[in-house]
Coordinates of C-alpha atoms and ligand atoms in Angstrom, one line a residue:
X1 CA 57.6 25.0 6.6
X2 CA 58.1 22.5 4.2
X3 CA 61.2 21.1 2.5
X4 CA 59.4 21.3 -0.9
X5 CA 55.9 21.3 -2.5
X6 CA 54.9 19.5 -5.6
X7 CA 52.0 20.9 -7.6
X8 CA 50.1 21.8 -10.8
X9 CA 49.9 18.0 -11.1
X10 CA 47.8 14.9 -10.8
X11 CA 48.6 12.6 -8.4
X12 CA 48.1 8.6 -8.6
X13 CA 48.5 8.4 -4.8
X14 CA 47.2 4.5 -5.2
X15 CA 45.6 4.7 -1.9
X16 CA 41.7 4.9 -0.8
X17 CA 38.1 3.3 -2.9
X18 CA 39.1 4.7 -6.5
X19 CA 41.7 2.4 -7.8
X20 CA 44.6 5.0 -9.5
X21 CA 43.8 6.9 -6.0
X22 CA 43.6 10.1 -8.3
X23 CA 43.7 13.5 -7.7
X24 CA 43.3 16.0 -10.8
X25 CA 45.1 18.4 -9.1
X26 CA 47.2 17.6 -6.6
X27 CA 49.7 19.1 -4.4
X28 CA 52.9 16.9 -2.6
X29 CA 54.8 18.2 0.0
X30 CA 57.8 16.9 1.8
X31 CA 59.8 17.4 4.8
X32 CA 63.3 15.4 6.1
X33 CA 62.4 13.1 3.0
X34 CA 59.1 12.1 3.8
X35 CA 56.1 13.0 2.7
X36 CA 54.3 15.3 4.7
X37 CA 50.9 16.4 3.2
X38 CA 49.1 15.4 0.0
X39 CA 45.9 15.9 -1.5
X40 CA 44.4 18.7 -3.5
X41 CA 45.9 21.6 -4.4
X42 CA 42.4 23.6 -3.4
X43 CA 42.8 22.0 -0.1
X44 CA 46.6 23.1 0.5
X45 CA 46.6 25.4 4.3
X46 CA 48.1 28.1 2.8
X47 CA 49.5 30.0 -0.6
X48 CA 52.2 27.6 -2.1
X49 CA 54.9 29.9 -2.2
X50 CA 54.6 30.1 1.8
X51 CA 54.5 26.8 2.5
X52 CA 57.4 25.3 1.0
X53 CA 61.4 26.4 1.0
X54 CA 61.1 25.0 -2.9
X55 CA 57.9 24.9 -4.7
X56 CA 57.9 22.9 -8.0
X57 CA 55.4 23.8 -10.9
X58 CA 55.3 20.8 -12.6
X59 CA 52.5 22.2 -15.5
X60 CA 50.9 18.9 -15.6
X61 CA 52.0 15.2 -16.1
X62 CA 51.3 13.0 -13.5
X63 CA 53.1 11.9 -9.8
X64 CA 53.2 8.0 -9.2
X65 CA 54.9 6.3 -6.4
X66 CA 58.5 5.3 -7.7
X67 CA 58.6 1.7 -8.8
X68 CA 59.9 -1.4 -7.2
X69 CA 60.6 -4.4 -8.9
X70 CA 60.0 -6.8 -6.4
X71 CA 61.7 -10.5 -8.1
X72 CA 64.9 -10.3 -10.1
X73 CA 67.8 -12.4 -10.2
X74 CA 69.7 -9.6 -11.8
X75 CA 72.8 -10.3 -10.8
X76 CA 74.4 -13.3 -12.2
X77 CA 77.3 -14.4 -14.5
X78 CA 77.3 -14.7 -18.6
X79 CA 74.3 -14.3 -20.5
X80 CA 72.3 -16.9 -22.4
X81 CA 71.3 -15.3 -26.2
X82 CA 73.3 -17.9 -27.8
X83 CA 70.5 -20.7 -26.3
X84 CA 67.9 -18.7 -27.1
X85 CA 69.2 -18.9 -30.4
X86 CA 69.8 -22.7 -30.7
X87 CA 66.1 -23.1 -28.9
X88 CA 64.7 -21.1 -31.9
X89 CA 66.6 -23.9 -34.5
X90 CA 64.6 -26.1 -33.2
X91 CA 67.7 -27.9 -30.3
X92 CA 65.3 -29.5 -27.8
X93 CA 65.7 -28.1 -23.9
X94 CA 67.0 -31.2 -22.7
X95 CA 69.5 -31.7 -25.2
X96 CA 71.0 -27.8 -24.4
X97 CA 70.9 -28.7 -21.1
X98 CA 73.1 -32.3 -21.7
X99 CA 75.5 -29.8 -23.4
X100 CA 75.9 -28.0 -20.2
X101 CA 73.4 -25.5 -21.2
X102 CA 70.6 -24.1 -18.8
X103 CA 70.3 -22.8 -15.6
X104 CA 73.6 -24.8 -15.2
X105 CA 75.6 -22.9 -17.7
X106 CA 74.7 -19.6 -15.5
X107 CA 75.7 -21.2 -12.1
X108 CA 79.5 -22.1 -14.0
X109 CA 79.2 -18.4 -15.1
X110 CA 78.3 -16.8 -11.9
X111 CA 80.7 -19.0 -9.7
X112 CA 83.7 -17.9 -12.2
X113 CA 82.9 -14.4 -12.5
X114 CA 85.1 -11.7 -9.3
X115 CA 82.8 -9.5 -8.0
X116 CA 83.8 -6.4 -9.6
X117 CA 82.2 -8.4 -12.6
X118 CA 79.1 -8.9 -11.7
X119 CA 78.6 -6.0 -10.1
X120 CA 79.8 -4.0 -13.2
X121 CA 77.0 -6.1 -14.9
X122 CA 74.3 -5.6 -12.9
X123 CA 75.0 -2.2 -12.7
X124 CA 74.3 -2.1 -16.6
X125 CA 70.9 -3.9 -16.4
X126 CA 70.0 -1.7 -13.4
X127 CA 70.4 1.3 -15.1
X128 CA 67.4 1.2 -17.6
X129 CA 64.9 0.4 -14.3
X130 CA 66.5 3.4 -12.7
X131 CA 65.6 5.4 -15.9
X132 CA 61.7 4.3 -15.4
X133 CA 61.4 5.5 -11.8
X134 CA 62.6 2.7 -9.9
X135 CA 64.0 3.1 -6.4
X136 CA 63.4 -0.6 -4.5
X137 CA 64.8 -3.7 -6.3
X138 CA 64.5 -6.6 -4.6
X139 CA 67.6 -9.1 -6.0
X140 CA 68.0 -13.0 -5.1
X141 CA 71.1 -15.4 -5.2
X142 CA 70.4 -18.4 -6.4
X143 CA 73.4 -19.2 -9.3
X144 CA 76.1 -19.7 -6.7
X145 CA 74.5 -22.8 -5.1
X146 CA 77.3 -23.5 -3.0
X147 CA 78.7 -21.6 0.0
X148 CA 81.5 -19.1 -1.8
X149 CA 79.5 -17.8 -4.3
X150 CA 76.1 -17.1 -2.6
X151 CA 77.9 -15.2 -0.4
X152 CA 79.7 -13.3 -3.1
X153 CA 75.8 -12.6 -5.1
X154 CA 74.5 -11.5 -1.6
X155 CA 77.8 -9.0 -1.1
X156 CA 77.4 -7.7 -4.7
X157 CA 73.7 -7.3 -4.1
X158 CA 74.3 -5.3 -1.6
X159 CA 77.0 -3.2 -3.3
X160 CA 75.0 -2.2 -5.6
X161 CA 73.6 0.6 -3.7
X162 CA 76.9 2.5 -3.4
X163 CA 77.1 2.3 -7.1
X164 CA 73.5 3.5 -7.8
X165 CA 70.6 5.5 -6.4
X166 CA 68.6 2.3 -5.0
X167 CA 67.4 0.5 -2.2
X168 CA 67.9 -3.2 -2.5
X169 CA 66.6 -6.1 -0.8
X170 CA 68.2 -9.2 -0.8
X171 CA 66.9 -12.3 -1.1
X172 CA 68.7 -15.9 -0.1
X173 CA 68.0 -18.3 -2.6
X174 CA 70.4 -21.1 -1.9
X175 CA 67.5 -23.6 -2.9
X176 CA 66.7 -22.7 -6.6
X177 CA 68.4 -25.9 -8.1
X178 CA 70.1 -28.8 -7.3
X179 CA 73.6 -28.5 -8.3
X180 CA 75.6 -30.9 -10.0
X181 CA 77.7 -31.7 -6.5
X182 CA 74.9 -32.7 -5.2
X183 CA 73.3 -34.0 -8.3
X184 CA 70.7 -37.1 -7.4
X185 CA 70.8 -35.9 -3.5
X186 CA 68.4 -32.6 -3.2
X187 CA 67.8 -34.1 0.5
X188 CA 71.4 -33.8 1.5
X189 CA 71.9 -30.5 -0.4
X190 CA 69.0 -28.7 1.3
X191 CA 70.4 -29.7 4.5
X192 CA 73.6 -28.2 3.5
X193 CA 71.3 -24.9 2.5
X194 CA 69.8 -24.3 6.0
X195 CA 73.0 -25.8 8.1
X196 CA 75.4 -24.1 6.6
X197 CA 75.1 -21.8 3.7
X198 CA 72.0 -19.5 5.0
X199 CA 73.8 -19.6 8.6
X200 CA 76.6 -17.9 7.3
X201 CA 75.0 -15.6 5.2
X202 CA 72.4 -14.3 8.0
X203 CA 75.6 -13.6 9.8
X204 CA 77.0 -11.7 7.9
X205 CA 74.1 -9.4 7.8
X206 CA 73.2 -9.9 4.2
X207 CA 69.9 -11.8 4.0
X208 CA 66.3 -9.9 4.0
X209 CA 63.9 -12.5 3.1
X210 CA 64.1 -16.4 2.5
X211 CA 62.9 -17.7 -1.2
X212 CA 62.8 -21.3 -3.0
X213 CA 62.2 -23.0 -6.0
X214 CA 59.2 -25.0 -5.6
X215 CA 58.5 -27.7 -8.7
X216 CA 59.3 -30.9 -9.9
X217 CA 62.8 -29.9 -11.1
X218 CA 63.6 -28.5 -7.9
X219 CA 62.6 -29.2 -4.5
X220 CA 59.1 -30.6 -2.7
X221 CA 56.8 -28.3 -0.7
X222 CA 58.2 -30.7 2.0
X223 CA 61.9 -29.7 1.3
X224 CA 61.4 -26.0 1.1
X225 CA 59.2 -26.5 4.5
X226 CA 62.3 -27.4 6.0
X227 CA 64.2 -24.5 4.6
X228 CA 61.5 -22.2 6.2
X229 CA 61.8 -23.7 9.5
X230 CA 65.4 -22.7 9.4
X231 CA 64.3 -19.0 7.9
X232 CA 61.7 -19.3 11.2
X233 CA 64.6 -19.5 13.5
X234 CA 66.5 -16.5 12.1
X235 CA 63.0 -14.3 12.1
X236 CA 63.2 -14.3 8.4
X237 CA 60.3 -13.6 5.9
X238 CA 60.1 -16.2 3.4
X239 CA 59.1 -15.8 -0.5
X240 CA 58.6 -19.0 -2.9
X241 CA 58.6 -19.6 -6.6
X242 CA 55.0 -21.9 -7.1
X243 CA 53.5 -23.2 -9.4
X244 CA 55.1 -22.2 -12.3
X245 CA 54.9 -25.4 -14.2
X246 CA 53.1 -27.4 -12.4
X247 CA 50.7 -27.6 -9.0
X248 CA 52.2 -29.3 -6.3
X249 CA 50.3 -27.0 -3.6
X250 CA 53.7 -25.1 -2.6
X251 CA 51.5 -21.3 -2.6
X252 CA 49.7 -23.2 0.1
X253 CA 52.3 -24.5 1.7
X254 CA 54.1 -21.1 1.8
X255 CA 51.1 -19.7 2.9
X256 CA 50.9 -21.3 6.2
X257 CA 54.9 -20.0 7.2
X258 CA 52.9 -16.3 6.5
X259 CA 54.7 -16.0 3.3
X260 CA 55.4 -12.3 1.7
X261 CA 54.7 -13.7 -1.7
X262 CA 54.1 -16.8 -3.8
X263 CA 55.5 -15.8 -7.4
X264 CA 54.7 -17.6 -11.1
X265 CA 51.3 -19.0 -9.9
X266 CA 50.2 -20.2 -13.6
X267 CA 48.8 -23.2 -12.0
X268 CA 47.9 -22.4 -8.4
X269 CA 44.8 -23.6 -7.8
X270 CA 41.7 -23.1 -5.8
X271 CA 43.6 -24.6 -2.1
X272 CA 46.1 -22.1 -2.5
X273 CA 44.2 -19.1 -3.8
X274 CA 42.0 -19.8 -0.8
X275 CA 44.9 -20.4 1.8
X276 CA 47.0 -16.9 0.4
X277 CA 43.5 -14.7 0.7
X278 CA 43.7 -16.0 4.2
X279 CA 47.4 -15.1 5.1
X280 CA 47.6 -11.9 2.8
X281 CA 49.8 -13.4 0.9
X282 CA 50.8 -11.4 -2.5
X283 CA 50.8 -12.8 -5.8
X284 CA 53.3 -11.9 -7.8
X285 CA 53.0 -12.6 -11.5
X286 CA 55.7 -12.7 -13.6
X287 CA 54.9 -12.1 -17.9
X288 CA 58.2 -11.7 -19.0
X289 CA 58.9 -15.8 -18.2
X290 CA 55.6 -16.9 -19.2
X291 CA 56.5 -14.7 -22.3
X292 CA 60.0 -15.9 -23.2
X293 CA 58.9 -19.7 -22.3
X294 CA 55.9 -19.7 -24.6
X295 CA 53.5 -20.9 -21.9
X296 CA 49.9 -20.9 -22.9
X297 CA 48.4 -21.6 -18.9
X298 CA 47.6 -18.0 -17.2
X299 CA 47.9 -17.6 -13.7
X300 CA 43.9 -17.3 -12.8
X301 CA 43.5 -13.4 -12.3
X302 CA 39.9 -13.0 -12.1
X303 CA 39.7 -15.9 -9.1
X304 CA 43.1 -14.0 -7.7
X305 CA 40.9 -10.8 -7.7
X306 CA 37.8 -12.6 -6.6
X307 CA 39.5 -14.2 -3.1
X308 CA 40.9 -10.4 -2.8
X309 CA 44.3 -11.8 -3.1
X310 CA 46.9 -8.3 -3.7
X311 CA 48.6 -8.9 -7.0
X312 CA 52.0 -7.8 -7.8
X313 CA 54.3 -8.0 -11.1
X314 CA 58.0 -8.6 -11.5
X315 CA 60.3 -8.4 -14.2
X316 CA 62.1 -11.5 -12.8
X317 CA 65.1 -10.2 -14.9
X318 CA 66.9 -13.1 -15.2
X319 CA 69.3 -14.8 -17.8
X320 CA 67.3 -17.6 -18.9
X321 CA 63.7 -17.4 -18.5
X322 CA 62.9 -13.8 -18.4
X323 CA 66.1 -11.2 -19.9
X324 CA 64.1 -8.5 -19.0
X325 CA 64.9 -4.8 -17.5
X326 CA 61.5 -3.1 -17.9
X327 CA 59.3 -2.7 -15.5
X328 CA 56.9 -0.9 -17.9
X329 CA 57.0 -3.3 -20.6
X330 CA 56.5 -5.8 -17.6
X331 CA 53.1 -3.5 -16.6
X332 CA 52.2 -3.9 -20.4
X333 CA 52.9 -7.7 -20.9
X334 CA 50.8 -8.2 -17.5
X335 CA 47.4 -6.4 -19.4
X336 CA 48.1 -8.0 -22.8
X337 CA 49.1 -11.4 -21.8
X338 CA 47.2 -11.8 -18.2
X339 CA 44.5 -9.4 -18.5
X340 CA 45.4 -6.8 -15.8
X341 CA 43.8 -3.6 -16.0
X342 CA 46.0 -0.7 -16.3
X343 CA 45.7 0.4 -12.5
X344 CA 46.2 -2.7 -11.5
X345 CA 49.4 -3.1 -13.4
X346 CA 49.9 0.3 -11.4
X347 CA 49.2 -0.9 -8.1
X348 CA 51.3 -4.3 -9.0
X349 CA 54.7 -2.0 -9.0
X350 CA 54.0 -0.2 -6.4
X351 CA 51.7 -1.2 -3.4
X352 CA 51.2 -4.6 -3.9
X353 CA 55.0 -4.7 -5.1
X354 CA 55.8 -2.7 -1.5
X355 CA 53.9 -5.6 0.4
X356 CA 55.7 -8.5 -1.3
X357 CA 58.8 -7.1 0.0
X358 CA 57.0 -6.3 3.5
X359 CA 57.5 -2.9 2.8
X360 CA 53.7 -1.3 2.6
X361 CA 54.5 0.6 5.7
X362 CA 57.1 2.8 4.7
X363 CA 56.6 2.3 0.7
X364 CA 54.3 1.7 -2.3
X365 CA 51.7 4.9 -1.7
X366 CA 51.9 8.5 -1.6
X367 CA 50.2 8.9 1.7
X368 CA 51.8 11.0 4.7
X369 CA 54.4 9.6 6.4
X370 CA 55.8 7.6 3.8
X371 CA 59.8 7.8 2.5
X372 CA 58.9 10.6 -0.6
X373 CA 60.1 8.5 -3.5
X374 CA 58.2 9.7 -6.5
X375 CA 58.1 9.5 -10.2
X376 CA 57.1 12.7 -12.4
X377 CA 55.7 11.5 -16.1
X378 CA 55.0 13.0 -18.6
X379 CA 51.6 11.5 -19.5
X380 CA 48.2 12.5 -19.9
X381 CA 46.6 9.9 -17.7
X382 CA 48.1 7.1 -15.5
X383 CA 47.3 4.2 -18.0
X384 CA 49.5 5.4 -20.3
X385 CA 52.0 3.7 -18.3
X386 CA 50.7 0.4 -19.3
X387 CA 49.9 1.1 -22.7
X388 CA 52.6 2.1 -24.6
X389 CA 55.6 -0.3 -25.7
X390 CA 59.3 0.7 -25.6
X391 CA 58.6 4.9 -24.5
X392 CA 59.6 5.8 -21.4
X393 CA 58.0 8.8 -19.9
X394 CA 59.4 9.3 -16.9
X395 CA 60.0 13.1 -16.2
X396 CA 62.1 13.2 -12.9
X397 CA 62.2 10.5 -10.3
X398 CA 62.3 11.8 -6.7
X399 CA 63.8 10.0 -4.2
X400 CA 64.0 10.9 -0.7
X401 CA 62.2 14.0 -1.3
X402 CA 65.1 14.9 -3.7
X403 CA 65.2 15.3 -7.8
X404 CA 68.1 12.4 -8.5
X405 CA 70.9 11.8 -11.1
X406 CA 70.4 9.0 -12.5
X407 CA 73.8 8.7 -13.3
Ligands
LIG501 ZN1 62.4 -16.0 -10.2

């Protein structure tokens, strides 16, 4: 006897040949919140009503797996709207940034903020990915940028899941930027980074994966090699932003530490396509920067696709770059702006989005055995989900076999 069966639906299971994994009518059972048979309602062993304890007549819509957004720096301090503004008047970067402006203005922000205030903030941006079915967010420090206030992004991070129905990841980011301590000395602050910062947060038990910022404003491929030794000796996955702006082969690099992910990618070329086919690494691009920034260089999808290199898309909700908290809009931006098709757009929330996080085992398909978080939509066909701009159709999300409150 099942917990409870799912049916007079179609399911987007995203697994096997065809690339939605669709079944017309479909039938989803669960049992101690996993899932614990799916496939066609024709093919269930029994009648419906004996099989399950609850047996939910949907009368059509579609079944997804639930969402994850696997890049976001969604909690952090302030907002930036009133540089978005001055950019738009025509104030050059570099001058906002003399002013204190920039990524810096956002590290002041963050490291001044108590932690009942940024949790109450990212609670607020969280709420409207909740609403469209998400149930993994993966979140990253990264405005602290010195030992205190990591620490304190990592513990709200973490927080957040007592707050909200979510799972989240946490991902150290200690070496996004160069602070202003250490300003002209990115040597001795990474050194700090992997001596003494992501030491102390491993300990206290609130690191899941290792990521860096990869470019000329920020650290070398030979710097952020140094930070994944130090990830190496804690058994830590590492992540890296690459090639966002420039290609100084840091995919590549990543790739031979068996990264997760390499995320941005507008300018990876054919080395590290070539080295991430070979290492599975996941590219994750991210439309909502390349949006917001203006950028006319797309990452190179059809060579991505060619190599068989699994693509994933992030909001990277963050308060510069990318003030996004839609992961649908993100699934739309990623087929307007990048040329994804709509299933891949599918398959870039939620299996490839599972495997940048390490997570395909457990997450990211509806296939037996899996935790049962699900979405119910009310759409006539999964690329709806892609296509429309601003509607959210999400029906019910389900997560651990469970109809939640969003709350
Ligand atoms: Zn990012």
């Amino acid at each position: 006897m099942w917990d409870s069966l799912w049916v007079d639906v179609g399911l987007a299971t995203l697994a096997g040949p065809d690339p939605y994994g669709r079944i017309e009518d479909g039938a989803i059972a669960v049992k101690d919140g996993r899932i614990a048979w799916v496939g066609a309602r024709e093919d269930l062993p029994g009648p419906a009503d004996s099989m399950a304890a609850i047996v939910h007549e949907l009368e059509g819509g579609w079944i997804t797996p639930a969402l994850i957004d696997c890049h976001t720096h969604i909690v952090h301090g302030g907002q930036r709207a009133g540089e978005f503004e001055k950019r738009l008047m025509g104030v050059s970067y570099a001058d906002i940034a003399r002013a204190g402006g920039g990524i810096l203005s956002t590290v002041t922000a963050t490291r001044a903020a108590t932690e009942a205030q940024l949790l109450d903030s990212a609670v607020r941006r969280l709420r409207p990915l909740l609403a469209e079915g998400v149930t993994v967010v993966e979140i990253k420090s990264g405005y602290g940028l010195d030992l205190d206030a990591e620490l304190k992004m990592l513990r709200v991070a973490r927080a957040l899941q007592e707050r909200l129905p979510i799972e989240v990841t946490t991902t150290f980011l200690g070496a996004h930027a160069v602070p202003p301590e250490w300003a002209r000395n990115a040597d001795g602050y990474m050194d700090f980074v992997c001596d003494e910062v992501l030491p102390a947060a491993v300990e206290q038990g609130l690191v899941d994966q290792v990521d860096a910022f990869c470019e000329t404003i920020a650290f070398s491929p030979a710097q952020v090699g140094r930070l994944f030794d130090a990830a190496a000796l804690f058994q830590l996955p590492v992540k890296i932003h690459a090639e966002q702006l420039s290609d100084l082969g840091g995919a590549a690099m990543a790739s031979e530490f068996g990264a997760l992910s390499a995320d941005h990618l507008e300018y990876l070329g054919t080395d590290g396509i070539e080295a991430m086919a070979e290492s599975g690494t996941v590219a994750v691009l991210l439309p909502g920067a390349f949006y917001m920034l203006h950028e006319t260089r797309k990452p190179p999808v059809a060579r991505l696709r060619q190599a068989g290199v699994p693509i994933a898309i992030a909001t990277d909700s963050n308060p510069g770059s990318s003030p996004v908290t839609s992961l649908l809009t993100t699934m739309n931006m990623a087929c307007v702006l990048f040329g994804l098709t709509p299933a891949e757009a599918l398959a870039g929330v939620t299996r490839n989005a599972a495997k940048a996080l390490g997570r395909l085992a457990d997450r990211g398909t509806l296939e037996v055995g899996k935790v049962a978080d699900f979405v119910h939509w009310s759409i006539d066909e999964p690329a709806e989900l892609a296509y429309r701009i601003g509607f959210n159709p999400c029906q019910t999300v389900i997560r651990n076999g469970v109809p939640t409150l969003l709350g």
